[in-house]
XYZ file of C-alpha atoms in Angstrom:
666
model
C 47.839 -19.206 -69.415
C 50.459 -20.358 -67.094
C 54.139 -19.611 -68.532
C 56.018 -22.831 -69.326
C 58.622 -22.226 -66.211
C 55.668 -21.898 -63.674
C 54.191 -24.940 -64.654
C 57.322 -26.852 -64.297
C 57.071 -25.287 -60.719
C 53.864 -25.980 -59.775
C 55.349 -29.972 -61.405
C 57.908 -29.940 -58.805
C 55.692 -29.330 -56.147
C 52.780 -31.502 -57.112
C 50.121 -29.122 -58.283
C 48.095 -29.053 -61.168
C 46.712 -25.925 -63.563
C 43.270 -26.607 -62.164
C 44.302 -27.210 -58.694
C 46.039 -24.570 -58.346
C 43.330 -22.526 -59.775
C 40.864 -24.371 -57.113
C 42.905 -22.517 -54.503
C 42.988 -19.498 -55.655
C 39.213 -19.133 -55.553
C 39.524 -20.888 -51.763
C 41.862 -18.576 -51.272
C 39.378 -15.537 -51.016
C 37.372 -17.208 -48.745
C 40.321 -18.010 -46.529
C 42.852 -15.170 -47.518
C 45.446 -16.034 -45.357
C 47.963 -19.010 -42.996
C 45.314 -17.225 -39.549
C 42.323 -17.610 -41.667
C 42.763 -21.332 -42.536
C 44.239 -22.703 -39.690
C 41.342 -21.216 -37.392
C 38.526 -22.931 -40.248
C 40.859 -26.325 -40.060
C 40.666 -26.290 -36.048
C 37.496 -25.100 -36.161
C 36.316 -28.002 -38.600
C 38.581 -30.846 -36.662
C 36.898 -30.222 -33.343
C 32.992 -30.700 -35.239
C 34.175 -33.836 -36.375
C 33.979 -35.129 -32.454
C 30.708 -33.294 -31.772
C 27.795 -36.036 -31.420
C 25.875 -36.175 -34.910
C 22.531 -34.240 -35.442
C 19.246 -36.367 -35.159
C 17.893 -37.617 -38.243
C 13.669 -37.885 -39.072
C 12.841 -40.044 -41.490
C 8.726 -40.211 -42.860
C 6.631 -41.553 -45.467
C 3.968 -41.681 -47.515
C 2.259 -38.170 -45.746
C -0.180 -38.294 -48.858
C -1.605 -34.436 -48.731
C -2.048 -34.512 -44.803
C -0.947 -31.383 -43.492
C -2.384 -31.286 -40.932
C -0.606 -35.051 -39.500
C 2.433 -33.889 -41.070
C 2.951 -30.546 -39.950
C 2.305 -31.013 -36.080
C 4.782 -34.272 -36.519
C 7.468 -32.096 -37.599
C 5.992 -29.548 -34.182
C 6.490 -31.917 -32.198
C 9.616 -33.616 -33.821
C 7.663 -37.092 -33.396
C 7.893 -36.926 -29.902
C 10.667 -35.544 -28.833
C 9.849 -32.113 -27.558
C 7.639 -34.535 -25.005
C 10.897 -36.423 -24.093
C 13.161 -33.004 -23.759
C 10.532 -32.351 -21.089
C 10.185 -34.866 -19.416
C 14.091 -35.315 -18.772
C 14.048 -31.315 -17.890
C 11.366 -31.625 -15.114
C 10.407 -35.119 -14.756
C 7.967 -35.235 -11.392
C 8.474 -31.889 -10.998
C 4.956 -30.747 -13.725
C 2.073 -32.592 -13.554
C 1.474 -34.230 -16.743
C -1.471 -31.584 -17.588
C 1.583 -29.239 -17.363
C 3.860 -31.045 -19.720
C 1.482 -31.372 -21.512
C 0.199 -27.559 -21.891
C 4.012 -26.710 -22.192
C 4.288 -28.808 -25.034
C 1.311 -27.485 -27.273
C 2.428 -24.489 -26.602
C 5.586 -25.318 -28.063
C 4.244 -26.478 -31.241
C 1.696 -24.025 -31.817
C 2.833 -21.168 -30.211
C 1.184 -17.772 -31.774
C -2.518 -20.311 -31.607
C -1.774 -20.840 -28.015
C -1.042 -17.899 -26.315
C -3.912 -16.267 -28.037
C -5.882 -18.842 -25.507
C -3.871 -19.073 -22.510
C -3.213 -15.078 -22.506
C -7.036 -14.706 -22.153
C -7.378 -17.122 -19.401
C -4.892 -15.615 -17.779
C -5.166 -13.431 -14.254
C -1.902 -12.764 -13.914
C 0.364 -12.886 -17.041
C 3.286 -11.191 -16.113
C 3.275 -14.196 -13.686
C 2.486 -16.846 -16.411
C 5.293 -15.537 -18.987
C 7.986 -15.029 -16.479
C 7.566 -18.853 -15.927
C 6.882 -19.818 -19.044
C 9.863 -18.049 -20.445
C 11.917 -19.995 -18.167
C 10.804 -23.205 -19.279
C 11.381 -22.856 -22.223
C 14.901 -21.642 -21.862
C 15.478 -25.073 -19.622
C 13.915 -26.741 -22.842
C 15.902 -25.302 -25.220
C 18.938 -25.577 -23.182
C 18.837 -29.361 -22.979
C 17.612 -29.254 -26.871
C 20.694 -27.268 -27.969
C 23.162 -28.939 -25.903
C 25.264 -31.292 -28.407
C 25.748 -28.672 -31.609
C 28.281 -25.986 -31.878
C 27.351 -22.397 -30.375
C 28.056 -21.526 -34.131
C 24.884 -24.500 -35.384
C 22.874 -22.992 -32.197
C 23.097 -19.177 -33.577
C 22.609 -19.834 -36.879
C 19.438 -21.664 -35.484
C 18.593 -18.990 -33.763
C 15.826 -16.373 -34.650
C 17.490 -12.772 -36.109
C 15.408 -10.613 -33.988
C 16.177 -12.683 -30.264
C 19.738 -14.171 -31.135
C 21.737 -12.198 -28.529
C 18.773 -13.253 -25.539
C 18.470 -16.615 -26.896
C 22.494 -16.549 -26.924
C 22.999 -15.375 -23.196
C 19.828 -17.277 -21.434
C 21.713 -20.565 -23.316
C 24.385 -20.801 -20.461
C 24.017 -22.987 -17.853
C 22.596 -20.905 -14.059
C 24.974 -19.554 -11.570
C 24.834 -18.189 -8.982
C 26.640 -15.262 -10.245
C 24.590 -14.610 -13.016
C 21.020 -15.503 -11.447
C 20.298 -11.826 -11.245
C 21.365 -11.120 -14.893
C 19.331 -14.240 -15.959
C 16.235 -12.549 -13.875
C 16.706 -9.570 -15.305
C 16.489 -9.699 -19.149
C 13.768 -11.954 -18.415
C 12.027 -9.330 -16.839
C 13.258 -7.047 -19.374
C 11.071 -8.719 -21.979
C 7.994 -8.983 -20.093
C 8.320 -5.203 -19.473
C 8.650 -3.979 -22.622
C 6.187 -6.185 -24.105
C 7.747 -8.793 -26.306
C 7.008 -11.714 -24.033
C 4.949 -12.897 -26.761
C 6.809 -12.539 -29.297
C 9.928 -14.533 -27.708
C 8.030 -17.426 -26.489
C 6.985 -17.878 -30.646
C 10.730 -17.428 -31.282
C 11.925 -19.983 -28.816
C 9.327 -22.640 -29.752
C 10.481 -22.573 -32.806
C 14.060 -22.375 -32.026
C 13.537 -25.493 -29.778
C 11.394 -27.268 -32.887
C 14.225 -26.936 -35.179
C 16.857 -28.039 -33.323
C 14.774 -31.219 -32.780
C 15.027 -31.820 -36.355
C 18.242 -31.816 -37.774
C 17.928 -33.444 -41.100
C 14.742 -34.803 -42.054
C 14.282 -37.526 -44.753
C 11.207 -37.701 -46.788
C 10.826 -41.349 -48.860
C 8.196 -40.470 -51.507
C 4.811 -40.328 -51.509
C 4.295 -36.744 -50.886
C 0.934 -36.443 -53.306
C -2.370 -37.346 -53.713
C -5.264 -38.939 -51.515
C -5.164 -36.304 -48.915
C -6.592 -32.760 -49.498
C -3.374 -30.139 -48.770
C -0.385 -31.863 -50.828
C 0.376 -28.370 -51.823
C 1.005 -26.782 -48.055
C 3.125 -30.620 -47.349
C 5.108 -28.830 -50.314
C 5.169 -25.763 -49.061
C 6.935 -26.769 -46.077
C 9.244 -28.769 -47.284
C 10.489 -26.272 -49.951
C 11.214 -24.364 -46.445
C 12.427 -26.514 -44.524
C 16.675 -25.701 -43.851
C 17.756 -29.234 -43.926
C 15.943 -31.945 -46.115
C 15.934 -34.292 -48.780
C 13.007 -36.218 -50.921
C 13.158 -39.880 -52.654
C 10.770 -39.620 -55.051
C 7.825 -42.102 -54.630
C 5.648 -42.863 -57.548
C 2.412 -40.492 -56.233
C 5.188 -37.850 -57.312
C 6.576 -38.923 -60.275
C 3.351 -38.797 -61.862
C 3.155 -35.160 -60.989
C 6.608 -33.957 -61.971
C 5.809 -36.103 -65.505
C 2.218 -34.232 -65.648
C 4.280 -30.800 -65.148
C 6.533 -31.545 -67.591
C 3.428 -31.643 -69.829
C 3.401 -35.519 -70.300
C -0.545 -36.076 -71.492
C -0.865 -39.685 -69.597
C 0.611 -38.181 -66.547
C -1.686 -34.842 -66.417
C -4.875 -37.348 -67.218
C -3.246 -39.221 -64.387
C -2.965 -36.599 -62.002
C -6.707 -35.329 -62.845
C -8.174 -39.008 -62.413
C -6.837 -39.506 -58.929
C -7.935 -35.890 -57.907
C -11.326 -36.670 -58.661
C -11.395 -40.406 -57.013
C -10.522 -39.374 -54.011
C -12.639 -35.763 -54.070
C -9.416 -33.658 -54.260
C -9.961 -31.373 -57.450
C -9.987 -28.362 -55.027
C -6.096 -29.168 -54.966
C -6.149 -28.493 -58.268
C -8.205 -25.557 -58.624
C -7.627 -23.884 -55.931
C -4.341 -24.444 -54.647
C -2.574 -24.262 -57.758
C -5.802 -22.630 -59.982
C -5.742 -25.143 -62.644
C -8.897 -24.632 -64.912
C -10.412 -28.029 -65.280
C -13.742 -26.128 -66.486
C -12.800 -27.197 -70.153
C -12.729 -30.864 -68.599
C -15.886 -30.374 -66.720
C -17.892 -28.815 -70.221
C -16.553 -31.689 -71.764
C -17.205 -34.577 -69.412
C -20.676 -33.228 -69.033
C -21.772 -33.387 -73.261
C -20.132 -36.449 -73.856
C -21.800 -38.866 -70.909
C -24.599 -37.109 -70.801
C -27.217 -39.255 -69.088
C -24.961 -41.620 -67.964
C -24.519 -41.835 -64.254
C -21.015 -42.679 -64.320
C -21.806 -45.213 -61.225
C -18.366 -46.829 -60.751
C -16.458 -43.392 -60.950
C -18.107 -41.704 -57.591
C -15.252 -41.010 -55.722
C -13.849 -42.868 -52.645
C -15.005 -42.142 -49.370
C -18.553 -40.195 -50.737
C -21.699 -41.263 -48.452
C -24.454 -42.892 -50.272
C -27.312 -40.186 -49.322
C -24.445 -38.165 -51.635
C -24.395 -39.714 -54.798
C -27.219 -37.681 -56.363
C -25.480 -34.651 -55.332
C -25.050 -31.969 -58.526
C -21.318 -31.563 -57.398
C -20.721 -35.621 -57.076
C -22.497 -35.953 -60.223
C -20.204 -33.536 -62.122
C -17.223 -35.051 -60.662
C -17.851 -38.615 -61.477
C -18.119 -37.387 -65.270
C -15.130 -36.149 -65.139
C -13.649 -38.963 -63.563
C -14.750 -40.964 -65.993
C -14.158 -38.787 -69.117
C -10.405 -38.342 -68.159
C -9.996 -41.834 -67.485
C -11.020 -42.980 -70.580
C -8.513 -39.970 -71.913
C -5.433 -41.564 -69.955
C -5.931 -45.084 -71.226
C -5.586 -43.445 -74.150
C -2.531 -41.066 -74.226
C -0.745 -44.279 -72.259
C -2.227 -46.650 -75.119
C 0.316 -44.049 -77.445
C 3.531 -43.988 -75.207
C 3.518 -48.546 -74.955
C 2.402 -48.718 -79.127
C 5.295 -46.530 -79.922
C 7.983 -47.959 -77.533
C 7.800 -51.762 -77.456
C 10.948 -52.025 -75.496
C 8.914 -51.350 -72.305
C 6.855 -54.439 -72.713
C 3.171 -53.298 -71.767
C 1.798 -54.115 -74.134
C -0.946 -56.230 -72.258
C -2.097 -52.855 -71.011
C -3.268 -51.833 -74.212
C -6.745 -53.436 -72.584
C -8.720 -50.714 -74.875
C -7.703 -53.688 -77.834
C -9.742 -56.323 -76.151
C -12.832 -55.115 -75.066
C -16.217 -56.480 -77.393
C -18.100 -53.529 -77.830
C -20.639 -54.603 -79.031
C -21.258 -57.677 -75.837
C -20.124 -55.169 -73.440
C -17.164 -57.739 -72.111
C -13.243 -57.937 -72.601
C -11.019 -60.521 -72.455
C -7.690 -60.864 -70.054
C -5.584 -63.506 -70.620
C -7.254 -65.304 -72.415
C -10.910 -65.289 -69.793
C -13.772 -63.653 -70.901
C -14.998 -61.021 -68.361
C -18.457 -58.386 -68.345
C -17.739 -54.774 -67.840
C -19.536 -53.066 -64.767
C -19.794 -50.002 -67.375
C -20.451 -50.672 -71.026
C -20.709 -47.031 -72.558
C -17.575 -45.556 -74.218
C -19.120 -42.654 -76.493
C -15.551 -41.325 -77.453
C -14.198 -44.688 -78.226
C -13.876 -45.870 -81.519
C -13.647 -49.553 -81.669
C -11.649 -49.605 -84.956
C -9.326 -47.591 -83.609
C -9.782 -47.342 -79.662
C -6.867 -45.077 -78.719
C -7.534 -42.535 -80.751
C -8.620 -38.895 -79.501
C -11.925 -37.007 -80.676
C -11.610 -33.682 -81.903
C -12.953 -32.438 -78.629
C -10.550 -34.671 -76.184
C -7.269 -33.290 -78.578
C -8.514 -29.400 -77.764
C -8.824 -30.000 -73.984
C -5.645 -32.462 -73.699
C -4.090 -29.457 -75.015
C -5.707 -27.213 -72.577
C -4.920 -29.000 -69.690
C -1.181 -29.457 -70.765
C -0.886 -25.835 -71.044
C -2.243 -25.001 -67.451
C -0.013 -27.553 -65.709
C 3.162 -26.517 -67.947
C 2.326 -22.305 -66.902
C 1.502 -22.977 -63.489
C 3.947 -21.336 -61.243
C 3.531 -22.585 -58.158
C 2.617 -26.191 -59.443
C 6.829 -25.267 -61.237
C 8.567 -24.430 -58.459
C 7.076 -27.106 -56.037
C 8.461 -29.352 -59.106
C 11.596 -27.812 -59.226
C 11.609 -28.319 -55.476
C 11.547 -32.201 -56.180
C 14.034 -31.809 -58.634
C 16.904 -29.866 -56.539
C 16.101 -31.556 -52.799
C 15.234 -35.237 -54.218
C 16.175 -37.852 -56.631
C 15.188 -41.932 -57.165
C 17.497 -42.612 -54.265
C 19.654 -41.062 -51.207
C 22.582 -43.034 -49.741
C 23.268 -41.218 -46.528
C 24.980 -42.205 -43.022
C 24.974 -45.587 -43.609
C 21.334 -45.682 -44.562
C 20.269 -46.291 -48.294
C 17.177 -44.927 -48.802
C 14.055 -45.130 -52.036
C 10.852 -45.102 -51.597
C 9.746 -48.662 -53.583
C 12.189 -51.511 -54.941
C 15.364 -52.250 -56.253
C 14.022 -54.244 -59.270
C 15.227 -57.955 -59.331
C 14.337 -60.351 -62.061
C 12.514 -63.972 -60.723
C 15.719 -65.684 -59.450
C 16.799 -62.559 -57.016
C 19.268 -60.695 -59.307
C 19.372 -57.778 -60.320
C 16.512 -56.726 -62.859
C 18.214 -55.599 -66.571
C 16.467 -52.766 -68.107
C 17.249 -51.795 -71.843
C 16.842 -47.712 -71.814
C 17.529 -45.967 -74.935
C 19.348 -49.118 -76.235
C 21.713 -49.599 -73.256
C 21.312 -52.064 -70.690
C 21.363 -50.988 -66.783
C 20.648 -52.677 -63.175
C 20.680 -52.236 -59.808
C 22.454 -48.171 -58.648
C 22.795 -47.661 -62.453
C 18.788 -48.167 -63.356
C 18.531 -46.212 -60.426
C 20.880 -43.277 -61.562
C 19.729 -43.456 -65.101
C 15.904 -43.109 -64.409
C 16.999 -40.041 -62.561
C 18.645 -38.493 -65.241
C 16.041 -38.900 -67.912
C 13.263 -37.116 -66.274
C 15.953 -34.131 -65.364
C 16.258 -34.282 -68.820
C 12.773 -34.748 -69.345
C 11.733 -31.917 -67.108
C 14.685 -28.978 -67.464
C 13.465 -29.301 -71.581
C 9.799 -29.567 -70.689
C 9.341 -26.441 -73.568
C 10.737 -28.670 -75.774
C 9.261 -32.007 -76.558
C 10.666 -32.760 -78.927
C 14.400 -33.013 -77.751
C 13.762 -35.674 -75.278
C 10.573 -37.458 -76.383
C 12.032 -40.747 -75.688
C 12.736 -39.299 -71.796
C 9.233 -38.238 -71.757
C 7.860 -41.670 -72.324
C 10.132 -43.383 -69.973
C 9.563 -40.776 -66.871
C 5.795 -41.870 -67.544
C 7.013 -45.738 -67.228
C 8.154 -44.502 -63.775
C 4.312 -44.311 -62.551
C 2.962 -47.549 -63.456
C 6.119 -49.471 -65.640
C 6.377 -53.076 -64.136
C 10.133 -52.631 -63.363
C 9.769 -48.926 -62.606
C 11.828 -49.146 -58.384
C 9.179 -46.321 -57.403
C 6.634 -48.760 -58.379
C 7.119 -52.551 -57.960
C 4.585 -54.426 -59.238
C 3.902 -56.248 -62.489
C 0.811 -53.954 -64.256
C -1.391 -50.957 -62.581
C -4.520 -52.385 -62.863
C -6.129 -49.112 -62.789
C -8.855 -50.308 -65.883
C -9.528 -53.465 -63.817
C -10.630 -51.820 -61.157
C -13.048 -49.468 -61.974
C -14.658 -52.014 -65.083
C -14.802 -55.289 -63.755
C -16.201 -56.480 -60.782
C -14.172 -59.391 -60.240
C -11.445 -58.748 -57.893
C -8.868 -61.344 -58.914
C -7.751 -59.278 -61.870
C -7.743 -56.340 -59.656
C -4.122 -58.098 -58.169
C -1.273 -56.764 -58.859
C 1.887 -58.783 -58.631
C 4.500 -57.691 -56.890
C 8.524 -57.269 -57.597
C 10.572 -59.956 -56.570
C 11.950 -57.174 -53.896
C 9.066 -57.445 -51.955
C 9.475 -61.095 -51.623
C 13.421 -60.835 -50.892
C 13.145 -58.429 -48.719
C 12.647 -60.095 -45.370
C 16.388 -61.752 -46.644
C 19.157 -60.312 -44.804
C 21.725 -61.782 -47.321
C 19.356 -60.297 -50.766
C 19.317 -57.187 -48.304
C 23.025 -56.873 -47.889
C 23.594 -57.733 -51.895
C 21.467 -54.777 -52.754
C 23.611 -52.368 -50.221
C 26.944 -53.820 -51.598
C 25.573 -52.351 -55.431
C 24.920 -49.198 -53.760
C 29.037 -49.409 -52.220
C 27.222 -49.676 -48.428
C 28.761 -51.691 -45.920
C 25.983 -54.462 -44.945
C 27.587 -54.738 -41.708
C 26.136 -51.460 -40.825
C 24.219 -50.572 -43.455
C 20.393 -50.325 -43.847
C 17.824 -50.080 -46.296
C 15.053 -47.696 -45.210
C 11.634 -47.836 -47.684
C 7.840 -46.825 -47.813
C 5.301 -47.664 -50.678
C 3.837 -49.979 -48.958
C 1.649 -50.017 -46.322
C 2.869 -52.473 -42.918
C -0.690 -53.776 -41.936
C -0.144 -53.805 -38.060
C -3.135 -54.630 -37.226
C -2.661 -58.035 -38.722
C 0.866 -58.255 -36.745
C 3.117 -57.546 -39.273
C 6.676 -55.832 -38.823
C 7.924 -52.978 -40.068
C 11.289 -54.180 -39.194
C 12.427 -57.015 -41.910
C 16.031 -58.822 -42.801
C 17.129 -59.439 -38.994
C 17.105 -55.841 -38.774
C 19.011 -55.206 -42.660
C 15.512 -53.255 -43.592
C 12.626 -50.903 -42.338
C 9.763 -50.021 -44.069
C 8.174 -46.823 -42.843
C 4.523 -46.587 -44.147
C 2.640 -46.636 -40.962
C -0.543 -44.972 -42.956
C 0.176 -41.180 -42.489
C -2.494 -41.395 -44.458
C -5.942 -41.848 -43.752
C -7.540 -44.402 -46.547
C -4.625 -46.664 -45.357
C -5.071 -46.511 -41.640
C -7.616 -49.248 -41.964
C -4.969 -51.336 -43.249
C -2.561 -50.468 -41.126
C -4.043 -50.175 -37.582
C -1.497 -47.066 -36.493
C -1.024 -43.506 -37.926
C 2.215 -43.348 -39.141
C 5.903 -44.058 -38.257
C 8.887 -42.150 -37.929
C 12.234 -43.479 -37.601
C 14.751 -41.499 -35.908
C 18.567 -42.315 -35.759
C 20.106 -40.278 -32.959
C 23.567 -40.486 -31.957
C 23.635 -43.384 -30.078
C 20.048 -45.049 -31.125
C 18.144 -45.807 -34.296
C 14.515 -45.646 -32.943
C 11.526 -46.193 -34.358
C 8.401 -44.136 -33.167
C 4.993 -45.307 -33.892
C 1.859 -42.531 -33.989
C -1.617 -42.582 -33.249
C -4.325 -41.043 -35.274
C -4.230 -36.898 -35.205
C -7.594 -35.580 -34.740
C -7.312 -31.576 -35.191
C -4.952 -28.606 -34.868
C -7.833 -27.331 -33.325
C -8.542 -30.561 -31.031
C -4.865 -30.239 -29.818
C -5.120 -26.064 -29.300
C -8.875 -26.362 -27.355
C -8.449 -29.475 -25.516
C -4.512 -30.658 -25.780
C -4.804 -33.496 -27.562
C -1.122 -34.756 -28.551
C -0.095 -37.404 -30.996
C 0.955 -39.695 -28.636
C 3.746 -41.283 -30.056
C 5.630 -44.884 -28.666
C 9.456 -45.155 -29.175
C 10.650 -48.624 -29.642
C 14.676 -49.304 -29.993
C 16.147 -50.796 -32.606
C 19.773 -50.159 -32.333
C 22.032 -48.895 -29.592
C 25.551 -48.084 -30.231
C 28.583 -49.099 -27.816
C 29.845 -45.970 -28.765
C 28.640 -42.308 -29.112
C 28.149 -42.295 -32.673
C 29.978 -38.238 -33.601
C 30.012 -36.254 -36.615
C 33.376 -37.677 -37.941
C 31.094 -41.028 -38.565
C 29.177 -39.336 -40.638
C 28.284 -38.292 -44.417
C 28.886 -35.013 -43.609
C 32.009 -36.109 -41.887
C 33.307 -36.975 -45.236
C 32.611 -33.599 -46.257
C 34.122 -31.779 -43.789
C 37.497 -34.246 -43.801
C 37.543 -32.963 -47.668
C 37.317 -29.410 -46.846
C 40.454 -29.782 -43.959
C 42.113 -31.837 -46.862
C 41.662 -28.487 -49.043
C 42.879 -26.560 -46.423
C 45.902 -28.024 -45.473
C 46.563 -28.183 -49.186
C 46.222 -24.161 -49.256
C 48.248 -23.932 -46.400
C 51.287 -25.646 -48.134
C 50.550 -23.511 -51.057
C 50.677 -20.147 -49.074
C 53.819 -21.164 -47.753
C 55.587 -22.195 -50.158
C 54.199 -18.956 -51.941
C 52.491 -20.272 -54.792
C 49.358 -18.453 -53.223
C 49.593 -15.209 -52.530
C 47.832 -14.517 -49.151
C 45.602 -11.750 -49.070
C 45.501 -8.464 -46.804
C 42.709 -8.407 -44.850
C-alpha cells in the first residue's frame, strides 16, 4: 500500500496509483531518461516511414500448393521487383528463372547446380542479382525492421550487402560475394536471401476465412499460417465448424466428417490429424450393408470408379455420418427454440412408408428411401451403436494434439471480424433484416446487433472452446457456436438455411435454393456499406469492407468491386471446385503505401511444373485506388499504437524528472 502522504503527492502531480505502477513496470524496459528519449526518437521516426504492404486472401479451402505459391511469389510482387531492377537488362526467361529460384530456392538449386558447367560463375552472377532484388524490397523499412527479418546465420553479411554499392566499396562487396562462394556457403546464402525477400514483400497477411474443407491439405495451410510472422484470420463458416468439432460438439464433428467424405478427403482427418475413422467404417458397413448409397458417392469421382471398394465404403460412411448429423442437429434445434430453426427438423416431415417428404406444404419424392437407423416415431434418437460411435469420435477430436494446436492458432490470431487500417474485414456478412437495418438477435436473453452481435459470438466461441472439457458449464455457448455454421443470422454463413438434406435426398433443385441475407442484396449500395462502416467505428469516407465467402462469377461479368469502391469481394476461386464458377483462380487484394491493387490469378498447376517448366501463376494487377500522398505508418493502425507508446514514454520521462519513478543504473 502507498502511504497517504505519498498518495497526496501523486495526486498533486496528476498521477494515479495504477499509472505509477504501470510506469514503474515500463521503467524496467527503459531504465533512465536516455533510454526513454532514444525510444521516443526511434518511434517518432517510424511514424514517418511508408506503411508496410498488406496482402488480403480468402477462401483457401485446403489448396496448400496454390496458397504456398501465392505467399512465395507475394501475389506477383516478387516478379514486379525483378522487373523494376532488371527491366530490359534480362530476358523474360532469365527473369522468370530468377523468380522461381526466389520462390523455391532449395528445390530449384538442386536442378540448376546439376546443369551448370561453371557453377562458381553462376553463383557470382546470381548472388548479385538476388542482392539487387533484396535491396529494392527493403528500401522502405527501418534498418531495425529489416534486421529482424534477416535469417540469423547471414544477418551480418546481408546487412552489409544491402548498402548501395559505390566505387569506394566495390571491391569490398566483390570480396564478400567471392568469400561466400569460396567457403562453400553459396547454396545456403541463396536460400536465406530468397526467404528474406519473400518476407519483406508481405508485411501483413490477412486471411478472410474458410481455410478448411474441399481441398486436400488444410492442415498444411494451417502449418504455414501458424508459423507466419504477421497474420490475422477472420473466421469463415468452414473454419467455425472445425473449431466447434475441436470443442467436442458432436453435430459439428459429424459435419466435418461428412464434408471430408463428400470431397473424398478423409485422408486429412485420418493421415494428417490421426482421427480414427475405423469405428465409423465398421458401423457404416454393418448399418448400410446392401445399400448402394448412390447419392453419397464423393464429388468428382469418375464413373468408372463408382464400384471400387474404397468408394463404396466412403459412400456408406458418408451417408451414415450425414444421418447422425441430422439427428444431433435436431437435438440442438429442439432445445433452443429461440434459434427459430424448427423448419430444419426435416426428419419430422418424412413419410417413411411412402418415401416422401413435405416441405412448405409440397410433397417431394426422396431419391433414397433407406433409413435403417431412424425410428419414425422418434427420428432424432440415436441408436445404441450411434451413441457409442459419436462418443468415440468426440474423444478423438478432443484429444488430437495437432488439431487442437491448429484450432488454438485460429483463436489466437483470429476473430469474427477485424478493423485494421481503415478496412473492415469479415468473411460472410453483417446480418440485416428485411428492411436493411441491422438484425437484432437474442442470445441468452439479451439482444445484440451489428458489431455487438459479432463481439458476442466471438466471446461465446472462446468460452465454449476453452471450457471444452467441461461442456456442462457452457452448454448454451456450445449450441450458439454450432449455430454459426448454418444459422440464418450467422455473420459467417449469411443464408436463411443450409439445404444439406435437400441436396442429398431431393432431385428437384428448386428446394436446394438458399436465400441470402439482405446484406448481399445491399452490398452494392454505397449508403448501406457506409452505415456498416460507421457501426464499426470507421470513417466511411476513407474506409472499405473486404469480404470472402461468395465466389465472384467473373466469367459471367461480375465485378469484385461493389458499392462504388466501398466493398471488395475477393473470393475468386482459389478452391479448384469453384474455378468453373469464377473463371479465374483467386484474388489477392494488395494495399501498399500508395495504392489498393487487385491481383487476379490464373490457375496454378503444380509446384513440380513451376520447378521443371518454370511456369508461374500469372497475376494481372488492377489499380483500384491511388493516394495523392504516400501513406505513412503514422496513418495506420500500428501508428495509433506507436503514438500511445510515445505518450506513455513521455509520461515516464516526466515521472523520472519529478522523481516519482527512480532511474535504474545500467
